[in-house]
Short mmCIF file of C-alpha atoms in Angstrom, two decimals:
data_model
loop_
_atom_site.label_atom_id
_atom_site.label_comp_id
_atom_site.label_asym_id
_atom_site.label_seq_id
_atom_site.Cartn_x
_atom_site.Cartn_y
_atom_site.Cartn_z
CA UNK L 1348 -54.24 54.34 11.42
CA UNK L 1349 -56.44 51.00 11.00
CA UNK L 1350 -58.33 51.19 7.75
CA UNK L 1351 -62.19 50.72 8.28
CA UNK L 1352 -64.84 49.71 5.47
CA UNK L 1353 -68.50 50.72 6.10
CA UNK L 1354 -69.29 47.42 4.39
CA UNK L 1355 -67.35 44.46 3.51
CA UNK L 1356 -68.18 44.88 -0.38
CA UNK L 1357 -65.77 47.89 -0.33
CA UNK L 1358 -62.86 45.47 0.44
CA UNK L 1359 -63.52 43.49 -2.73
CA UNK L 1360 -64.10 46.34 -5.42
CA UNK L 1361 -61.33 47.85 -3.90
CA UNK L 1362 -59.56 44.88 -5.08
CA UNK L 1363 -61.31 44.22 -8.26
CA UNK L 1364 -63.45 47.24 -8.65
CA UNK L 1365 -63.50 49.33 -11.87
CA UNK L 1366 -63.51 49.52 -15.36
CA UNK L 1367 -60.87 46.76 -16.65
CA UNK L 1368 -60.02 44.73 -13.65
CA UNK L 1369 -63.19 42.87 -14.21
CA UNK L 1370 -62.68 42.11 -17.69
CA UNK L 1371 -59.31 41.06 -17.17
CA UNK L 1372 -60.56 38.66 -14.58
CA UNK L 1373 -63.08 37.08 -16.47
CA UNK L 1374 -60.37 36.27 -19.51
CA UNK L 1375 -57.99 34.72 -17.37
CA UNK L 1376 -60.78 32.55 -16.19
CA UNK L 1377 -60.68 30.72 -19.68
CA UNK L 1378 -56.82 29.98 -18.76
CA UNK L 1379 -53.16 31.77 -19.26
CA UNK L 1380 -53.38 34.98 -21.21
CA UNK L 1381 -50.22 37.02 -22.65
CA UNK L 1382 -50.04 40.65 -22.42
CA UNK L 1383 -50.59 40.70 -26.31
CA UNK L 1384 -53.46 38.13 -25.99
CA UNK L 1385 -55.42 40.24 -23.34
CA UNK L 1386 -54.91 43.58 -25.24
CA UNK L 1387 -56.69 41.64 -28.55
CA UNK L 1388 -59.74 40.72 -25.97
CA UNK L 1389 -60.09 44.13 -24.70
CA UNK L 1390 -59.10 46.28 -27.77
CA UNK L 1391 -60.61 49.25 -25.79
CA UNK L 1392 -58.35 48.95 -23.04
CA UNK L 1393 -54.43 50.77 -23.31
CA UNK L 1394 -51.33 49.59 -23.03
CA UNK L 1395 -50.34 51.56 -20.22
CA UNK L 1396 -53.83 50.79 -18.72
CA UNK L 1397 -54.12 47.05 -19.06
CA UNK L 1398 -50.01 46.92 -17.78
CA UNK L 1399 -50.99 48.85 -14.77
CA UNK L 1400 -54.09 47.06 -14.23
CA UNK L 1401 -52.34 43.62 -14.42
CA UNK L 1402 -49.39 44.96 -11.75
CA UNK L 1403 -52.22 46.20 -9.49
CA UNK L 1404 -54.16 42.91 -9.63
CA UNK L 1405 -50.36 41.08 -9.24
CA UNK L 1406 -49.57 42.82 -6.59
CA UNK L 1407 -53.40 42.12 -4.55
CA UNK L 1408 -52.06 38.40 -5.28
CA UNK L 1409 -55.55 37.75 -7.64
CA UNK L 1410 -53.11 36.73 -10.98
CA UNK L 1411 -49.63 35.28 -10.89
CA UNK L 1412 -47.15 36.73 -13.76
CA UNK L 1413 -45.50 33.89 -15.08
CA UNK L 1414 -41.98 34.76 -16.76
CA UNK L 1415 -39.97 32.30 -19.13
CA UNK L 1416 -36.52 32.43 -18.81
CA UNK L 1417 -36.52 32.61 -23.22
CA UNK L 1418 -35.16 34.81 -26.20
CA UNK L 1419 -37.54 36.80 -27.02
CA UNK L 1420 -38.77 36.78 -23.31
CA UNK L 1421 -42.06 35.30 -22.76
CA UNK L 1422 -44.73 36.28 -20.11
CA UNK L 1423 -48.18 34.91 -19.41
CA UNK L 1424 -50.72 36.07 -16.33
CA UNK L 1425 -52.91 33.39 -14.78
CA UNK L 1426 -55.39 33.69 -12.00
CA UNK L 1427 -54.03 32.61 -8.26
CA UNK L 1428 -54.85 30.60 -6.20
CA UNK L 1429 -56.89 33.57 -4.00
CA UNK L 1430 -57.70 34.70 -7.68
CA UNK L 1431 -59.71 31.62 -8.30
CA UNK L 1432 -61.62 32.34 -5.22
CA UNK L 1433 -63.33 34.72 -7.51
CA UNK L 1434 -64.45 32.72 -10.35
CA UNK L 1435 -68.56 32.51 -8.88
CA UNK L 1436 -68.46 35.89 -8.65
CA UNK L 1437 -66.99 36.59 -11.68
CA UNK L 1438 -68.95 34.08 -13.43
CA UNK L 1439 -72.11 35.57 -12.11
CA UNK L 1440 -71.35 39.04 -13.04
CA UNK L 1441 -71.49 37.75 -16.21
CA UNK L 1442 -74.55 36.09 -16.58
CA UNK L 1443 -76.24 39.51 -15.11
CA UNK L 1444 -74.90 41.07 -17.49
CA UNK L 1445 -76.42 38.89 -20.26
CA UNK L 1446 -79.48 38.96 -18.78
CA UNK L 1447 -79.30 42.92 -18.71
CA UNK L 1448 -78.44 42.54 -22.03
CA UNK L 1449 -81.02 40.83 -23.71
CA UNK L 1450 -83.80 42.55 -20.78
CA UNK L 1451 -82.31 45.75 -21.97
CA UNK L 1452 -81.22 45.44 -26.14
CA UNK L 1453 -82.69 42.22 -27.17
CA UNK L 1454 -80.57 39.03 -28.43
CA UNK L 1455 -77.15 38.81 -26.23
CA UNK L 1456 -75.85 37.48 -29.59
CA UNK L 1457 -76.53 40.57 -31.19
CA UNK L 1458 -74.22 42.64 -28.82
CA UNK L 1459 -71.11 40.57 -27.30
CA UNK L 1460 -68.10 40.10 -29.58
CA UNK L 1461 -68.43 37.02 -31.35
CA UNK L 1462 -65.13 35.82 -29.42
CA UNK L 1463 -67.05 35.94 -25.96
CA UNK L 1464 -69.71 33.81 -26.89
CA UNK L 1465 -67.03 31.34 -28.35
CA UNK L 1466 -65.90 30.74 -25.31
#
């Protein structure tokens, strides 16, 4: 059986859709990430969770999983090619989210991790 959306926007948070997908996305925009880096920038997210997200998102081809052939072995994740298709939206989710933020809170400053706005 053909799988049918009702509306193209299922297709891409099928792909990216969720709680942590997102948030990975957005970190590997700044460049390579390690397993060990991401889980630092998302202390929220688990192990299990942020391995199964990143295999998911690997295996959608949105992040390539770069392995070193090196004792201890090294491994970093990197958007794709098709993965930097995403970067405007990505990038845009993010400055709504500011926005609802400060519409919402107040100061942005007061309520992103000092290691977002850093970036």
């Amino acid at each position: 059986m053909t799988k049918k959306y009702n509306i193209s926007v299922e297709a891409t948070l099928e792909v990216i859709g969720g709680k942590w997908k997102p948030v990975i996305l957005c970190h590997l925009m700044n460049g390579k990430k390690r397993t060990g880096e991401l889980k630092r920038l998302i202390p929220k997210i688990t192990q299990k969770m942020l391995t199964q997200q990143l295999r998911e998102l690997e295996h959608d081809g949105i992040i390539n999983r770069i392995v070193y052939n090196q004792v201890p072995p090294k491994v970093e994740y990197e958007l794709s090619a098709y993965g930097n298709s995403l970067r405007e939206i990505l990038h845009s989710l993010c400055i709504w989210g500011e926005h609802h933020i400060e519409r919402t809170y107040g100061d942005a400053k007061d309520y992103l991790e000092d290691s977002i706005l850093n970036q």
